[in-house]
PDB file of C-alpha atoms in Angstrom:
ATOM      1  CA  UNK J 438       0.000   0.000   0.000  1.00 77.00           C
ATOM      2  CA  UNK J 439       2.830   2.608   0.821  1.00 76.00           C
ATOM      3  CA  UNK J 440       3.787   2.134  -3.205  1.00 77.00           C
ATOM      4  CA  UNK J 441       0.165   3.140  -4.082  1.00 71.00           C
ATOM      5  CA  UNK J 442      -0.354   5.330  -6.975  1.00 70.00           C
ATOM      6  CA  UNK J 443      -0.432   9.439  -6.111  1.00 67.00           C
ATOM      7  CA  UNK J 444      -1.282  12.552  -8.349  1.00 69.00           C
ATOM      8  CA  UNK J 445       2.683  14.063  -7.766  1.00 62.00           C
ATOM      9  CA  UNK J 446       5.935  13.222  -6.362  1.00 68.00           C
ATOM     10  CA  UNK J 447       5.417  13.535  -2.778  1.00 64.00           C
ATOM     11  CA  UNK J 448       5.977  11.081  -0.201  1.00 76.00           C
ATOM     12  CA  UNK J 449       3.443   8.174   0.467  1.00 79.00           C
ATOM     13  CA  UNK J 450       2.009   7.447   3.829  1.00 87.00           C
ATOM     14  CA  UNK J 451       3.964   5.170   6.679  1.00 92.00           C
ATOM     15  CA  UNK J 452       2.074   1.774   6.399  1.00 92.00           C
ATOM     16  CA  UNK J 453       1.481   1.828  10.697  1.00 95.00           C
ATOM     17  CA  UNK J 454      -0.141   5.227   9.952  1.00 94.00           C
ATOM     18  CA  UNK J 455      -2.357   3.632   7.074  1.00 93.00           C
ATOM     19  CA  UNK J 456      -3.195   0.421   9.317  1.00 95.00           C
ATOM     20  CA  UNK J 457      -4.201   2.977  12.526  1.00 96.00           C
ATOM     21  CA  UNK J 458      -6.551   4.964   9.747  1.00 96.00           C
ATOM     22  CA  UNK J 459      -8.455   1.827   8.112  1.00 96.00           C
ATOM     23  CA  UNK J 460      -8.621   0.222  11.590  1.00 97.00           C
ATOM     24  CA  UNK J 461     -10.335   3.310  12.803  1.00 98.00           C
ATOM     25  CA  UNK J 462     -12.278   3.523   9.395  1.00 98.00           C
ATOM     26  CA  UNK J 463     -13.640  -0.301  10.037  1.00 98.00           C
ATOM     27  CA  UNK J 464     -14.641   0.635  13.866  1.00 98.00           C
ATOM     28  CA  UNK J 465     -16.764   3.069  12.944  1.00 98.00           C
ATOM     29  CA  UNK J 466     -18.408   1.652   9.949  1.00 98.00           C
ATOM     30  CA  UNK J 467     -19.513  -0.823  12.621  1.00 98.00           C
ATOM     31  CA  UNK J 468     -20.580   1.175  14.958  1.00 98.00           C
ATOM     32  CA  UNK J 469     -22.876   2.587  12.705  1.00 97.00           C
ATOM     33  CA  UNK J 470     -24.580  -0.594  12.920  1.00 96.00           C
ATOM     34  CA  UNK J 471     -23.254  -1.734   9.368  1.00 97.00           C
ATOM     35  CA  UNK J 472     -21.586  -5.590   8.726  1.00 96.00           C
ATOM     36  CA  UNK J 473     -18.176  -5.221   7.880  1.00 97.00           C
ATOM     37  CA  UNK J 474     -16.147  -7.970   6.096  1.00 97.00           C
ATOM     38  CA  UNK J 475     -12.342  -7.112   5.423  1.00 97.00           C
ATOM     39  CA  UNK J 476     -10.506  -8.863   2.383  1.00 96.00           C
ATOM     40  CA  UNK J 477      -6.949 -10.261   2.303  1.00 94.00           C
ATOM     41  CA  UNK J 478      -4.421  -7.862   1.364  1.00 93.00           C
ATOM     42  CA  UNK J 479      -3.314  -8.248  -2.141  1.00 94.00           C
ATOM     43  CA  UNK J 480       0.453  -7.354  -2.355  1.00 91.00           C
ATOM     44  CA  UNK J 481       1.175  -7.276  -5.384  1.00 93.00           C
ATOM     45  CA  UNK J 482      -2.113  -4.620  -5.888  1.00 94.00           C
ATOM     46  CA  UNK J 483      -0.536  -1.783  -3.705  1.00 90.00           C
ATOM     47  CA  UNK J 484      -3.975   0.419  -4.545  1.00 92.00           C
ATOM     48  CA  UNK J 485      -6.486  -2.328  -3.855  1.00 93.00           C
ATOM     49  CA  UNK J 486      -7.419  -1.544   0.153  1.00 94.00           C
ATOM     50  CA  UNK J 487      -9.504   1.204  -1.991  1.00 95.00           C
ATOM     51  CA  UNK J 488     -11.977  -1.389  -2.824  1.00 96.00           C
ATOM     52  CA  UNK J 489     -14.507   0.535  -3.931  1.00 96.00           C
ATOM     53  CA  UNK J 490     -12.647   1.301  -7.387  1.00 96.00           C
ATOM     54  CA  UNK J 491     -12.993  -2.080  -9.034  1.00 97.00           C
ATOM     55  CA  UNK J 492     -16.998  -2.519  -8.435  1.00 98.00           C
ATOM     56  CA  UNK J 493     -20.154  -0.855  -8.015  1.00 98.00           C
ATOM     57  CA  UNK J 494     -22.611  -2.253  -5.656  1.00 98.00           C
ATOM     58  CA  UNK J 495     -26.444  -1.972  -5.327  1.00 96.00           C
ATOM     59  CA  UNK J 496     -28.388  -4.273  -2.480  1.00 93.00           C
ATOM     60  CA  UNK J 497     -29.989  -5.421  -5.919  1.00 92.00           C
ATOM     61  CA  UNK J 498     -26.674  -6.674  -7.841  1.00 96.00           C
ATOM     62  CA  UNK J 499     -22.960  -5.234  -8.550  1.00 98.00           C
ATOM     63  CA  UNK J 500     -21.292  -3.830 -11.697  1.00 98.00           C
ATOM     64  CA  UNK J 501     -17.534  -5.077 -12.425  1.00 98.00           C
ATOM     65  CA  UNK J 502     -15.398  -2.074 -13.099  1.00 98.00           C
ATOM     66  CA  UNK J 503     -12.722  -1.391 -14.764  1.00 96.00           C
ATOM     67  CA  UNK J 504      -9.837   1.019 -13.177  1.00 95.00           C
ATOM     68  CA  UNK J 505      -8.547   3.235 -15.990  1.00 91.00           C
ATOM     69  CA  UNK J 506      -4.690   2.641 -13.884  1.00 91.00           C
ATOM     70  CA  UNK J 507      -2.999  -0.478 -15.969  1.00 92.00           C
ATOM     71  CA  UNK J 508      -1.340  -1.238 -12.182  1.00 91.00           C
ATOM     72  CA  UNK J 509      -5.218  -1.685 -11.325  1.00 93.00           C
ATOM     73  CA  UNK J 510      -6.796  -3.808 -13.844  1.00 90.00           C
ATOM     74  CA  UNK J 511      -5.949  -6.893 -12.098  1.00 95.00           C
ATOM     75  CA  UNK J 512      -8.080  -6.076  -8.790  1.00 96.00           C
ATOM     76  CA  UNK J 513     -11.487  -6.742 -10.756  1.00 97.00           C
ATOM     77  CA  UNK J 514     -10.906 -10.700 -10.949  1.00 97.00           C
ATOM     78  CA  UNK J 515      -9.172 -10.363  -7.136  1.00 97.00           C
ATOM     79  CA  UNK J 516     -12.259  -9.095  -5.934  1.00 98.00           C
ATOM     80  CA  UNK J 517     -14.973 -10.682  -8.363  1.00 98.00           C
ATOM     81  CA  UNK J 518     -15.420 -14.508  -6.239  1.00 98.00           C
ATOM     82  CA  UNK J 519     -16.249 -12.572  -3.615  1.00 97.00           C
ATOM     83  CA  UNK J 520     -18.869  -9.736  -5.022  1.00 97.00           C
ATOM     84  CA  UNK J 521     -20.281 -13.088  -6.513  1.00 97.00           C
ATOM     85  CA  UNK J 522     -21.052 -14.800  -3.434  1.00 96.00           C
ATOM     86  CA  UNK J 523     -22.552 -11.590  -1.902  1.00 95.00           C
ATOM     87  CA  UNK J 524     -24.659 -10.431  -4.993  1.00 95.00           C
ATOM     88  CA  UNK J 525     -27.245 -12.377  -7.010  1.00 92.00           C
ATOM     89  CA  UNK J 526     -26.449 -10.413  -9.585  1.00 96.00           C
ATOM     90  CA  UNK J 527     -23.161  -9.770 -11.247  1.00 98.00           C
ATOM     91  CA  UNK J 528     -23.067  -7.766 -14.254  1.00 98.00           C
ATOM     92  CA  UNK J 529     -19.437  -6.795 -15.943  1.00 97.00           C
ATOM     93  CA  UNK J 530     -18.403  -3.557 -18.024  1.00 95.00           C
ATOM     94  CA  UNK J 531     -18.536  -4.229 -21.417  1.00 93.00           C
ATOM     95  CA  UNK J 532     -15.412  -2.033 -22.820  1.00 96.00           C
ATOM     96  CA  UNK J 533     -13.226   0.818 -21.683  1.00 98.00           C
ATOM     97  CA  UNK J 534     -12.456   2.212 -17.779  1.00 98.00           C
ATOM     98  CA  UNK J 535     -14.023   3.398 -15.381  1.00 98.00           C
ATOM     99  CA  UNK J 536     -12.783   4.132 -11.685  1.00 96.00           C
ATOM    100  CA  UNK J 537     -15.263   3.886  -8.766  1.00 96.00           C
ATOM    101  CA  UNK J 538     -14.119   7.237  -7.279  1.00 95.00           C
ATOM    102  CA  UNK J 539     -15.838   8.420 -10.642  1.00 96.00           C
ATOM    103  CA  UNK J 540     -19.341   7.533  -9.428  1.00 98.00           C
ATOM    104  CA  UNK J 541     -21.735   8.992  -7.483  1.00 97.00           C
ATOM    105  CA  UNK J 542     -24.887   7.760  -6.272  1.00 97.00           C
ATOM    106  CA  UNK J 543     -27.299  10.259  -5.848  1.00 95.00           C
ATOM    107  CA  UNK J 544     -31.271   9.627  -5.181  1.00 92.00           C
ATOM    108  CA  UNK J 545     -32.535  10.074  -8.367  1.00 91.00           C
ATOM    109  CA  UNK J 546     -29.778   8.783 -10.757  1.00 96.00           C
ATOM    110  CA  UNK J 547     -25.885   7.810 -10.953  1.00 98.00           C
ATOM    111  CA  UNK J 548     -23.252  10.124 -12.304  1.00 97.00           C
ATOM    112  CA  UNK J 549     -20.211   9.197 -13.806  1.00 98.00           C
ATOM    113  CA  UNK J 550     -17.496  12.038 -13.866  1.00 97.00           C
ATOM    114  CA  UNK J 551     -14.895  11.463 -16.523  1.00 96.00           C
ATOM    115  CA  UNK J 552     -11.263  11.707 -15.388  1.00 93.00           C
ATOM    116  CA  UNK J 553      -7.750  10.636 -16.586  1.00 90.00           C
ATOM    117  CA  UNK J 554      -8.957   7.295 -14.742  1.00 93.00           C
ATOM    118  CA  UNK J 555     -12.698   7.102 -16.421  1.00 97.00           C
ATOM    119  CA  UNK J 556     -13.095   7.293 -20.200  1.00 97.00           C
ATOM    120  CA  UNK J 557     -16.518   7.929 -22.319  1.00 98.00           C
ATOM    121  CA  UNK J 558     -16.430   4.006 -23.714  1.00 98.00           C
ATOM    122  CA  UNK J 559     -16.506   3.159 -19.672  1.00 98.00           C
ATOM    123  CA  UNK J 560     -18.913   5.985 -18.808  1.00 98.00           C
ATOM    124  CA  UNK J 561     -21.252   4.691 -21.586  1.00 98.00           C
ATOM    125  CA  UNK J 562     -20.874   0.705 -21.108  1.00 98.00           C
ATOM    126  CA  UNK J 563     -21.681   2.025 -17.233  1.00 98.00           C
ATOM    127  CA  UNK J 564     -24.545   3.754 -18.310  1.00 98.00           C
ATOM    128  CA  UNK J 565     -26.203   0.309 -20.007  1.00 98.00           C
ATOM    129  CA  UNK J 566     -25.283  -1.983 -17.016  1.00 98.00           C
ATOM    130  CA  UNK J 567     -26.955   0.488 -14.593  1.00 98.00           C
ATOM    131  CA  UNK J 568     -30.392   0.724 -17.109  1.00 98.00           C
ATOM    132  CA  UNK J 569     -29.925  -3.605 -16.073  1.00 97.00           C
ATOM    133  CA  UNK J 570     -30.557  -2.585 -12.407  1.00 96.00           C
ATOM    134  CA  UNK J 571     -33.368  -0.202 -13.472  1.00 96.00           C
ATOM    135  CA  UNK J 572     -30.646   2.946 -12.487  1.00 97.00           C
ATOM    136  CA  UNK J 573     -30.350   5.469 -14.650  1.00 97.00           C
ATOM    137  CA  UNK J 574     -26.988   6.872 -15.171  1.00 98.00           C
ATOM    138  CA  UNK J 575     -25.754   9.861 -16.502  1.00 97.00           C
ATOM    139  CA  UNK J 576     -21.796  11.238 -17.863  1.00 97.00           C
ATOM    140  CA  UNK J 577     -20.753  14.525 -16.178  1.00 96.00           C
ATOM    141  CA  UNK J 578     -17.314  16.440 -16.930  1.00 91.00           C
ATOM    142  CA  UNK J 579     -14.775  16.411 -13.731  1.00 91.00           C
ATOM    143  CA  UNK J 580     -13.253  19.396 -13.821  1.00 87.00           C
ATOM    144  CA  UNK J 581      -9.820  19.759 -14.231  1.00 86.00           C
ATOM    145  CA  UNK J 582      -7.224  19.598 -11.371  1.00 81.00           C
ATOM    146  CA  UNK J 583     -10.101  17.140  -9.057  1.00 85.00           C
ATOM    147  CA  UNK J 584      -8.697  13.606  -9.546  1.00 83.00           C
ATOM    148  CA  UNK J 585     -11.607  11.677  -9.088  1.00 90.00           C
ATOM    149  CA  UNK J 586     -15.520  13.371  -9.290  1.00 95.00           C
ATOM    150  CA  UNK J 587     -16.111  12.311  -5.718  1.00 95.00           C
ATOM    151  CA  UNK J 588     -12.790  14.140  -4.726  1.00 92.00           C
ATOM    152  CA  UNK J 589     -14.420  16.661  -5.018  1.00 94.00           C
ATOM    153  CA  UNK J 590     -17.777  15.871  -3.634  1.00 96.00           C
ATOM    154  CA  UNK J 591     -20.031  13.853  -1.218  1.00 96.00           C
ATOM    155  CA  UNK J 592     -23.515  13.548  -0.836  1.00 96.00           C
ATOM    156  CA  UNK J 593     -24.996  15.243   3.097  1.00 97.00           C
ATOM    157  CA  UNK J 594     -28.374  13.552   2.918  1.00 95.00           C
ATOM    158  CA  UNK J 595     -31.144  12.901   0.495  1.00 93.00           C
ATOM    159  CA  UNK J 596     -31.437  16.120  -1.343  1.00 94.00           C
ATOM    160  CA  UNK J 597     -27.518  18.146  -0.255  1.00 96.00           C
ATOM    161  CA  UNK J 598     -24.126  17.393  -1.864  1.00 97.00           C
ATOM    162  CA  UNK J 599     -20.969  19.090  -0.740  1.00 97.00           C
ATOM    163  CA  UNK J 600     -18.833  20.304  -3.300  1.00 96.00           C
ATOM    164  CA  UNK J 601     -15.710  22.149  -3.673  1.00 96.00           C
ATOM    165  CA  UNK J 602     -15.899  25.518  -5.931  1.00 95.00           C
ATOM    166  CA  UNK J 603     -15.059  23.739  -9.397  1.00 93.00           C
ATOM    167  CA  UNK J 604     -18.250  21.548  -9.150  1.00 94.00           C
ATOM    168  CA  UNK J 605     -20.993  24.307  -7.876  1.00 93.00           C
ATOM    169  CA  UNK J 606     -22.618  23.799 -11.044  1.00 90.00           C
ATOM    170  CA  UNK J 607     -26.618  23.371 -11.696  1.00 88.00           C
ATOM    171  CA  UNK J 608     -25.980  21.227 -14.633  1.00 88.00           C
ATOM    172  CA  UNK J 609     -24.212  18.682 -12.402  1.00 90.00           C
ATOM    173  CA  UNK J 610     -26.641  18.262  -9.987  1.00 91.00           C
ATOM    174  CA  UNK J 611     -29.553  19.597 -10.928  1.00 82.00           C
ATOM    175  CA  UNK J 612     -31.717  20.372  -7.960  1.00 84.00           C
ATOM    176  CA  UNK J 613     -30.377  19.266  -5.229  1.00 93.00           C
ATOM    177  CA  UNK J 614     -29.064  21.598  -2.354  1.00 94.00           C
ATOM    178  CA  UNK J 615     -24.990  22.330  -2.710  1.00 96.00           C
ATOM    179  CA  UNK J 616     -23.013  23.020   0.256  1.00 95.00           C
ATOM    180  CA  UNK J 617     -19.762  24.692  -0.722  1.00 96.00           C
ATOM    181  CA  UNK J 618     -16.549  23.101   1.043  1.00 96.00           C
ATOM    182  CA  UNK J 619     -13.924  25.908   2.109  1.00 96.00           C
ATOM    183  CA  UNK J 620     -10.583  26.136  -0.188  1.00 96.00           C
ATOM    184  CA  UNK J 621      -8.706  25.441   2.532  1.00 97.00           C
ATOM    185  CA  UNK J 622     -10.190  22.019   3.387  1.00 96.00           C
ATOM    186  CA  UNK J 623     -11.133  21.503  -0.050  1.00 94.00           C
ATOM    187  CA  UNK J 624      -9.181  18.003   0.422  1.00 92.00           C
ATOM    188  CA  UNK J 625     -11.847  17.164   2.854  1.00 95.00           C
ATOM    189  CA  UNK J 626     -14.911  17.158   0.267  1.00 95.00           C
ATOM    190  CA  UNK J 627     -14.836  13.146  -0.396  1.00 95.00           C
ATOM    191  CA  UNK J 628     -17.251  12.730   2.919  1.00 95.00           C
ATOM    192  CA  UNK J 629     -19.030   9.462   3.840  1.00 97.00           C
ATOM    193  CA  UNK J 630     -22.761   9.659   4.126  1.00 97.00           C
ATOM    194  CA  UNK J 631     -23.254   6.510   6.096  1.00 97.00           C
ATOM    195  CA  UNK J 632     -27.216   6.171   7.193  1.00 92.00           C
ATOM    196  CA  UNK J 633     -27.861   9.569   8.841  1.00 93.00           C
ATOM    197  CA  UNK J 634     -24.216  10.185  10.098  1.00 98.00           C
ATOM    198  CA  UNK J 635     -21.750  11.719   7.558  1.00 98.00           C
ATOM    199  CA  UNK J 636     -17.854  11.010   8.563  1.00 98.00           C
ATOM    200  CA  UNK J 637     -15.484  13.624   7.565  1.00 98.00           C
ATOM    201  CA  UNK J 638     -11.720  13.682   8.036  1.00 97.00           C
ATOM    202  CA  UNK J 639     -10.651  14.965  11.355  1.00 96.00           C
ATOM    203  CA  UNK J 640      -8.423  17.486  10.044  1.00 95.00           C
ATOM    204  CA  UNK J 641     -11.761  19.400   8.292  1.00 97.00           C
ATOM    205  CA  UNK J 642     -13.646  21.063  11.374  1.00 97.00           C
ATOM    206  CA  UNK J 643     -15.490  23.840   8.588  1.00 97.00           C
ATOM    207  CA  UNK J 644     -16.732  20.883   6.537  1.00 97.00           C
ATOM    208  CA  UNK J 645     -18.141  19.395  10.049  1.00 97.00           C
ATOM    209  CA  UNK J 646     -19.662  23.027  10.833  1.00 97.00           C
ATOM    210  CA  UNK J 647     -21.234  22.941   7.695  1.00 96.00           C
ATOM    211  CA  UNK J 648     -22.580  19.712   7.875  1.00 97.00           C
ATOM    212  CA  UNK J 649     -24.094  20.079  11.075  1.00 96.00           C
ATOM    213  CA  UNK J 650     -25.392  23.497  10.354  1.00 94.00           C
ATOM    214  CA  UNK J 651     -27.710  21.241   7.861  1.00 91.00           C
ATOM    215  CA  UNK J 652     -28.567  18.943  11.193  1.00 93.00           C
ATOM    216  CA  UNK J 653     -26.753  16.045  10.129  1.00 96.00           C
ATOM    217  CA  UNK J 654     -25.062  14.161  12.801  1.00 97.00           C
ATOM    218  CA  UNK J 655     -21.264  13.845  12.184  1.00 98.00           C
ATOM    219  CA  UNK J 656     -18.228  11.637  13.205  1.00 98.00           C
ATOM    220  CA  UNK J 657     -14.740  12.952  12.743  1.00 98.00           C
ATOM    221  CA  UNK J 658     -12.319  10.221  11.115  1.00 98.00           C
ATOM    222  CA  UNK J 659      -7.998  10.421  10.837  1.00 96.00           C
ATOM    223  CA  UNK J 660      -7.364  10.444   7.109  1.00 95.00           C
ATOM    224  CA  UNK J 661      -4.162  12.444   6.880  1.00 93.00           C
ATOM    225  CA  UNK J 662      -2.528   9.417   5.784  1.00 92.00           C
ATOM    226  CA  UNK J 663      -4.678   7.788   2.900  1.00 90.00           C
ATOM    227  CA  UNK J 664      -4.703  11.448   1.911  1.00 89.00           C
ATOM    228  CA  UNK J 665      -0.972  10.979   0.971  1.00 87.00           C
ATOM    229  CA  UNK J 666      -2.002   8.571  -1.305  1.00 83.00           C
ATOM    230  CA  UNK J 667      -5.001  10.401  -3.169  1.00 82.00           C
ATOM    231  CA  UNK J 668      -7.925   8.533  -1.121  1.00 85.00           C
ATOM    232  CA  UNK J 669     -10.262   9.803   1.031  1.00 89.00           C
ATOM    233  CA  UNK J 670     -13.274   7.905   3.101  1.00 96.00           C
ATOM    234  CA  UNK J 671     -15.388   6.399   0.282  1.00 96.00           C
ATOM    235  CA  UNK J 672     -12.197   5.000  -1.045  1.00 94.00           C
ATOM    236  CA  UNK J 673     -11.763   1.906   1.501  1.00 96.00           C
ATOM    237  CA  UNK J 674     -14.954  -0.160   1.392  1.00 97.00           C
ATOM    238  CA  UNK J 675     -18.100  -0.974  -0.630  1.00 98.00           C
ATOM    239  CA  UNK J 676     -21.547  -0.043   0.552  1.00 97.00           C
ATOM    240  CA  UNK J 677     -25.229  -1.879   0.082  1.00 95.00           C
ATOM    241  CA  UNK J 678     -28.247  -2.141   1.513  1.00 90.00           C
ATOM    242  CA  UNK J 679     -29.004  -5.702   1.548  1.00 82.00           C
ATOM    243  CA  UNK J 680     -32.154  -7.107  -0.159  1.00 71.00           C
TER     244      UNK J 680
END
């Protein structure tokens, strides 16, 4: 994990720090009442603790990914036995990449932002697999400079999404609510809406403020050292509501 992939040259997280963060992470996921079942590491997949890259997941069936990293494309078959004995429905993309940090899940329909990591052929081939699961989906621009579309945003509840500046745009999200993250903790924007508690990184006390300003319960979460490696808190797990 410490040779994960990172958007620059800077130094990558101390592995203790990492296994503190996800332990943390894993607590709290199941203190929020969810079931929590933790893979085998994969060594020679330094990216693949950020499981939610490889597969999207609906209580109704999962969509195999494709990560648009070539270091990547070997998770999807790593993680696939297992999705299949969860899901009863498995559905694969049919051609080009798309990155799970891409996709947001919003009430009324899924967006796929495309990236250096997420191409149109994946966006589109996404777009048919979710009309399988009676989802629609729909392809939104990332904007330049945000790595992943849910870098730069997270949903707050049913109808609010926080988003840094470059994504306050009508014609992303139509009309739901946006709550507009600070520059300063713009890092802090990929938030966890996890029943009705949103987690946010302890080092973001405005995005917090905010949050609970909209009376939303939240639970502060150490992420200074994924953050060395690009990922932030929807990064490290998968998410359903089981049927």
């Amino acid at each position: 994990m410490t040779q994960g992939l990172r958007d620059g040259d800077h130094d990558g997280p101390a592995y203790d720090d990492v296994l503190r963060e996800h332990t943390a992470y894993a607590a709290a996921l199941r203190s929020l009442g969810l079931a929590v079942e933790i893979l085998e590491p994969l060594e020679e997949y330094p990216d693949s603790i950020f499981v939610e890259d490889p597969a999207l997941v609906f209580g109704e069936g999962v969509i195999l990914l494709n990560p648009g990293a070539p270091s990547r494309a070997g998770e999807v078959a790593e993680i696939a036995p297992t999705l299949e004995r969860l899901f009863p429905q498995v559905l694969r993309l049919a051609e080009g990449h798309v990155d799970g940090g891409d996709v947001l899940v919003t009430p009324g329909e899924v967006l796929i932002g495309l990236s250096a990591r997420t191409d149109r052929a994946g966006a589109e081939a996404l777009i048919a697999a979710l009309a399988e699961l009676g989802r629609r989906g729909r392809v939104v621009a990332t904007p330049a400079g945000v790595l992943h579309f849910k870098t730069g945003c997270g949903l707050i509840d049913e109808e609010t999404v926080a988003v840094v500046a470059e994504l306050d745009d009508d014609a992303l999200f139509g009309g739901m609510r946006r709550v507009i993250v600070p520059a300063e903790e713009a890092a802090g924007a990929n938030l966890l809406r996890v029943r009705d508690t949103v987690l946010v990184g302890e080092e973001f006390p405005r995005i917090r403020d905010l949050v609970e300003a909209h009376g939303v319960t939240t639970m502060a979460l150490p992420v200074s050292a994924i953050g060395k490696i690009d990922a932030g808190l929807s990064c490290m797990s998968l998410r359903w509501l089981a049927t």
